[in-house]
Amino acid sequence: MEYHNRETAHKLAHGTLKNYCTTQRYIEKFLKEKYKRNDIALSELNYRFIMDFESYLQKYKPKDHHKPLGNNGVMKHIERLRKMVNMAVTMDWLDKAPFAKYKLHFDKSERGYLTKEELNVLAYKTFSIERLQSVLDMFLFSCFTGLAYIDMANLTRGNIVKGIDGGDWLVTNRQKTETVVKVPLLPQASALIKKYHDHPKASNSDTLFPVISNQRMNGYLKEIADICGIGKTLTFHIARHTFATTVTLSNGVPIESVSKMLGHTSIRTTQIYAKVVEHKLSEDMQNLRERMASGS
């Protein structure tokens, strides 16, 4: 695991690498408590080891303020362990993969997003406190472009180019997957870029917006949600999901186009969002009923 973290440090996003290190720490604790050892030979890994590790994670009670792991959190740690073990097989350090018979079992989770009404409340809200207004604007920009926090934070004027239609497009690389993302800008997103064109903090850092850390941003977003009477935890994940559901899929943008704009490497990832747009489904069927009734 140390070899993997060292060799892939330059390729992985900081958050992803941090997750691998967390998994490694859990394995170290598990080895000490279950086997009274600090390490284990790869040849000793077997199906029982995986099942015991899964059971250990499910029962683990953190001593700090963190919540116990849910099923999907446990599965993510086992998924990372599996990647390590598969790497060992590829490197010929291990003859066969003990994971061959193991099946990951994730619980399906509904992705949180803002409704059209909630998005409108935020879009029409103005704050006299500048820090709240700029955080709200960056959050809204993500709602209208689908960008993750880190990709929004890294934007410069060079990322805005003239597209095939002669309009402004946002072209960037997703830090998480290194996929090229091209998004034709909606008027709301263009207006936000224009608003911060001469902002001193953005100009000094050569970014489109006066970016602050994700942690501080989420703190301010909590304040904004409270003031606006929105009972959801506002994060950049929610903004991205809002773009996928309320802004694009609900307005009839095909899922293939949404998948491209989100920078997903598989359309299956995008389909998670499609499941929650029941309003659009109802609308489509109503249109079909009307067409069938009129015989056209």
Coordinates of C-alpha atoms in Angstrom, one line a residue:
M1 CA 0.0 0.0 0.0
E2 CA 2.9 2.4 0.7
Y3 CA 4.4 1.5 -2.7
H4 CA 1.0 2.3 -4.4
N5 CA 0.6 5.6 -2.5
R6 CA 4.2 6.7 -3.3
E7 CA 4.1 5.7 -7.0
T8 CA 0.7 7.2 -7.8
A9 CA 0.9 10.3 -5.6
H10 CA 1.6 12.5 -8.8
K11 CA -1.4 11.0 -10.6
L12 CA -4.1 11.0 -8.0
A13 CA -6.1 14.0 -6.8
H14 CA -5.2 15.0 -3.2
G15 CA -8.6 13.8 -1.8
T16 CA -8.3 10.4 -3.5
L17 CA -4.8 9.9 -2.2
K18 CA -6.0 10.9 1.3
N19 CA -8.7 8.2 1.1
Y20 CA -6.1 5.5 0.2
C21 CA -4.0 6.6 3.3
T22 CA -7.2 6.3 5.5
T23 CA -7.8 2.8 4.2
Q24 CA -4.2 1.9 5.0
R25 CA -4.6 3.1 8.5
Y26 CA -7.8 1.0 9.0
I27 CA -5.9 -2.1 7.8
E28 CA -3.0 -1.3 10.2
K29 CA -5.5 -1.1 13.1
F30 CA -7.2 -4.3 12.0
L31 CA -3.9 -6.2 11.8
K32 CA -3.0 -5.1 15.3
E33 CA -6.3 -5.9 16.9
K34 CA -7.2 -9.1 15.0
Y35 CA -3.7 -10.7 14.3
K36 CA -1.6 -8.8 16.9
R37 CA 0.8 -7.9 14.0
N38 CA 2.0 -4.8 12.2
D39 CA 2.0 -6.4 8.7
I40 CA 1.0 -9.5 6.8
A41 CA 2.6 -11.3 3.8
L42 CA 0.6 -11.0 0.6
S43 CA 0.6 -14.8 0.3
E44 CA -1.4 -15.0 3.6
L45 CA -4.3 -13.0 2.2
N46 CA -7.4 -15.1 1.6
Y47 CA -11.2 -14.7 1.4
R48 CA -11.5 -15.0 5.2
F49 CA -9.2 -12.0 5.6
I50 CA -11.5 -9.9 3.5
M51 CA -14.6 -11.0 5.4
D52 CA -13.0 -10.4 8.7
F53 CA -11.9 -6.9 7.6
E54 CA -15.4 -6.1 6.4
S55 CA -16.8 -7.2 9.8
Y56 CA -14.2 -5.1 11.6
L57 CA -15.1 -2.0 9.7
Q58 CA -18.8 -2.5 10.3
K59 CA -18.3 -2.8 14.1
Y60 CA -15.5 -0.1 14.3
K61 CA -16.4 2.7 16.7
P62 CA -14.3 5.9 16.2
K63 CA -12.9 7.5 19.3
D64 CA -13.1 11.0 17.8
H65 CA -16.1 13.0 16.6
H66 CA -16.5 11.0 13.4
K67 CA -19.6 8.9 12.8
P68 CA -19.3 5.1 12.5
L69 CA -18.9 3.9 8.9
G70 CA -22.1 3.2 6.9
N71 CA -22.2 0.2 4.5
N72 CA -21.1 2.3 1.5
G73 CA -18.1 3.7 3.5
V74 CA -17.1 0.1 4.4
M75 CA -17.4 -0.9 0.7
K76 CA -15.2 2.0 -0.4
H77 CA -12.4 0.8 1.9
I78 CA -12.7 -2.7 0.6
E79 CA -12.8 -1.5 -2.9
R80 CA -9.5 0.3 -2.3
L81 CA -8.0 -2.8 -0.7
R82 CA -9.1 -4.8 -3.7
K83 CA -7.3 -2.4 -6.0
M84 CA -4.1 -2.9 -4.0
V85 CA -4.4 -6.7 -4.1
N86 CA -5.1 -6.6 -7.9
M87 CA -2.0 -4.4 -8.3
A88 CA 0.0 -7.1 -6.4
V89 CA -1.3 -9.8 -8.9
T90 CA -0.4 -7.5 -11.9
M91 CA 3.1 -7.0 -10.4
D92 CA 3.5 -10.8 -10.0
W93 CA 3.9 -10.4 -6.2
L94 CA 0.8 -12.7 -5.8
D95 CA -0.3 -15.7 -7.8
K96 CA -4.0 -15.4 -7.6
A97 CA -6.4 -12.7 -6.3
P98 CA -8.3 -13.6 -3.1
F99 CA -10.9 -11.1 -4.2
A100 CA -12.1 -13.3 -7.2
K101 CA -15.2 -14.5 -5.3
Y102 CA -15.9 -11.4 -3.3
K103 CA -18.8 -9.1 -4.4
L104 CA -19.0 -5.5 -3.3
H105 CA -22.5 -4.6 -2.2
F106 CA -23.3 -0.8 -2.3
D107 CA -26.6 0.6 -1.1
K108 CA -28.3 2.7 -3.7
S109 CA -28.4 6.3 -2.5
E110 CA -30.5 9.1 -3.8
R111 CA -28.4 12.1 -4.9
G112 CA -29.4 15.3 -3.1
Y113 CA -30.2 18.3 -5.4
L114 CA -32.1 21.6 -5.4
T115 CA -35.6 21.8 -6.9
K116 CA -36.4 24.5 -9.4
E117 CA -38.1 26.6 -6.6
E118 CA -35.1 26.3 -4.2
L119 CA -32.7 27.2 -7.0
N120 CA -34.8 30.3 -7.8
V121 CA -34.8 31.4 -4.1
L122 CA -31.0 31.3 -4.2
A123 CA -30.7 32.9 -7.6
Y124 CA -32.8 35.9 -6.6
K125 CA -31.2 36.3 -3.2
T126 CA -28.7 39.2 -2.6
F127 CA -26.5 39.7 0.5
S128 CA -25.0 42.9 1.7
I129 CA -22.2 40.9 3.3
E130 CA -19.6 40.4 0.5
R131 CA -18.3 37.0 1.7
L132 CA -21.8 35.5 1.6
Q133 CA -22.6 36.9 -1.8
S134 CA -19.4 35.7 -3.4
V135 CA -19.8 32.2 -1.9
L136 CA -23.5 32.1 -3.1
D137 CA -22.4 33.2 -6.6
M138 CA -19.7 30.5 -6.9
F139 CA -22.2 27.9 -5.7
L140 CA -24.8 29.1 -8.3
F141 CA -22.0 29.0 -11.0
S142 CA -21.6 25.3 -10.2
C143 CA -25.4 24.8 -10.4
F144 CA -25.3 26.3 -13.9
T145 CA -22.2 24.5 -15.2
G146 CA -22.0 21.3 -13.2
L147 CA -18.4 21.9 -12.0
A148 CA -17.0 20.3 -8.9
Y149 CA -15.5 22.7 -6.3
I150 CA -11.8 22.0 -7.3
D151 CA -12.5 22.5 -11.0
M152 CA -14.4 25.8 -10.4
A153 CA -11.5 27.0 -8.1
N154 CA -8.9 26.3 -10.8
L155 CA -10.7 28.2 -13.6
T156 CA -8.9 31.1 -15.3
R157 CA -10.0 33.4 -18.2
G158 CA -8.1 31.0 -20.5
N159 CA -10.8 28.4 -19.8
I160 CA -13.5 30.5 -21.5
V161 CA -13.3 30.0 -25.3
K162 CA -15.5 30.5 -28.3
G163 CA -17.4 27.3 -29.1
I164 CA -18.5 25.8 -32.4
D165 CA -21.7 27.9 -32.2
G166 CA -19.8 31.2 -31.7
G167 CA -20.9 31.4 -28.1
D168 CA -18.8 31.2 -24.9
W169 CA -17.9 27.7 -23.8
L170 CA -16.1 26.6 -20.6
V171 CA -13.3 24.1 -21.4
T172 CA -11.4 22.5 -18.6
N173 CA -9.9 19.2 -17.3
R174 CA -11.7 17.5 -14.4
Q175 CA -9.0 17.1 -11.7
K176 CA -10.6 13.9 -10.5
T177 CA -10.5 11.9 -13.7
E178 CA -8.5 14.1 -16.1
T179 CA -11.4 14.1 -18.5
V180 CA -11.8 17.1 -20.8
V181 CA -15.1 18.9 -20.0
K182 CA -16.8 21.3 -22.5
V183 CA -19.8 23.2 -21.3
P184 CA -21.7 25.8 -23.4
L185 CA -22.3 28.6 -20.9
L186 CA -25.9 29.5 -19.9
P187 CA -26.6 33.2 -19.5
Q188 CA -26.7 32.9 -15.7
A189 CA -23.1 31.5 -15.7
S190 CA -21.8 34.1 -18.2
A191 CA -23.3 36.9 -16.0
L192 CA -21.5 35.6 -12.9
I193 CA -18.1 35.5 -14.8
K194 CA -18.7 39.1 -15.9
K195 CA -19.6 40.1 -12.3
Y196 CA -16.2 39.1 -11.0
H197 CA -14.2 40.2 -14.0
D198 CA -12.5 43.1 -12.1
H199 CA -12.6 41.6 -8.6
P200 CA -9.1 42.3 -7.0
K201 CA -8.8 38.8 -5.3
A202 CA -9.7 37.0 -8.5
S203 CA -7.4 39.2 -10.6
N204 CA -4.4 38.7 -8.2
S205 CA -4.7 34.9 -8.2
D206 CA -5.6 34.9 -12.0
T207 CA -8.8 32.9 -11.3
L208 CA -12.4 33.6 -12.4
F209 CA -13.6 33.9 -8.9
P210 CA -12.4 35.0 -5.4
V211 CA -12.0 31.4 -4.3
I212 CA -11.6 30.3 -0.6
S213 CA -11.1 26.8 0.8
N214 CA -13.9 24.2 0.3
Q215 CA -14.3 23.8 4.1
R216 CA -14.8 27.6 4.6
M217 CA -17.1 27.7 1.6
N218 CA -19.3 24.9 3.1
G219 CA -19.5 26.8 6.4
Y220 CA -20.8 29.9 4.6
L221 CA -23.2 27.8 2.5
K222 CA -24.7 26.4 5.7
E223 CA -25.3 30.0 6.8
I224 CA -26.8 30.9 3.4
A225 CA -29.2 27.9 3.6
D226 CA -30.4 28.9 7.0
I227 CA -31.1 32.5 6.0
C228 CA -32.9 31.4 2.8
G229 CA -35.0 28.8 4.6
I230 CA -33.6 25.8 2.6
G231 CA -33.6 22.7 4.7
K232 CA -30.8 20.9 2.8
T233 CA -27.0 20.8 3.4
L234 CA -25.6 23.0 0.6
T235 CA -22.3 21.7 -0.8
F236 CA -20.7 21.7 -4.2
H237 CA -21.8 18.1 -4.6
I238 CA -25.4 19.4 -4.4
A239 CA -24.7 22.1 -6.9
R240 CA -23.3 19.5 -9.4
H241 CA -26.3 17.3 -8.9
T242 CA -28.6 20.3 -9.3
F243 CA -27.0 21.0 -12.7
A244 CA -27.6 17.3 -13.7
T245 CA -31.2 17.1 -12.6
T246 CA -33.0 20.4 -12.3
V247 CA -31.1 22.4 -14.8
T248 CA -30.4 19.9 -17.6
L249 CA -32.3 16.5 -17.4
S250 CA -35.5 18.1 -16.2
N251 CA -35.4 20.5 -19.2
G252 CA -35.1 17.7 -21.7
V253 CA -31.3 17.8 -22.3
P254 CA -30.4 14.2 -23.4
I255 CA -28.5 12.1 -20.8
E256 CA -25.6 11.6 -23.3
S257 CA -25.0 15.4 -23.4
V258 CA -25.3 15.7 -19.6
S259 CA -22.8 12.9 -19.1
K260 CA -20.3 14.7 -21.4
M261 CA -20.7 18.1 -19.6
L262 CA -20.3 16.4 -16.2
G263 CA -17.1 14.8 -17.5
H264 CA -18.3 11.3 -16.5
T265 CA -16.3 8.5 -18.0
S266 CA -19.3 6.2 -18.1
I267 CA -22.9 7.0 -18.8
R268 CA -23.9 4.6 -16.0
T269 CA -22.6 7.2 -13.5
T270 CA -25.0 9.8 -15.0
Q271 CA -27.9 7.4 -14.9
I272 CA -27.9 7.8 -11.0
Y273 CA -29.2 11.3 -11.6
A274 CA -31.7 10.4 -14.2
K275 CA -33.6 8.2 -11.6
V276 CA -34.7 11.2 -9.5
V277 CA -36.3 13.2 -12.3
E278 CA -39.9 11.9 -11.9
H279 CA -41.4 15.3 -12.8
K280 CA -39.8 15.1 -16.3
L281 CA -41.0 11.5 -16.7
S282 CA -44.6 12.6 -15.8
E283 CA -44.4 15.5 -18.3
D284 CA -43.1 13.3 -21.1
M285 CA -45.9 10.8 -20.6
Q286 CA -48.5 13.5 -20.5
N287 CA -47.3 14.8 -23.8
L288 CA -47.5 11.3 -25.2
R289 CA -51.0 10.9 -23.9
E290 CA -52.0 14.2 -25.6
R291 CA -50.4 13.2 -28.9
M292 CA -52.1 9.8 -28.8
A293 CA -55.5 11.3 -28.0
S294 CA -55.3 13.8 -30.9
G295 CA -54.3 10.9 -33.2
S296 CA -51.1 12.7 -34.4

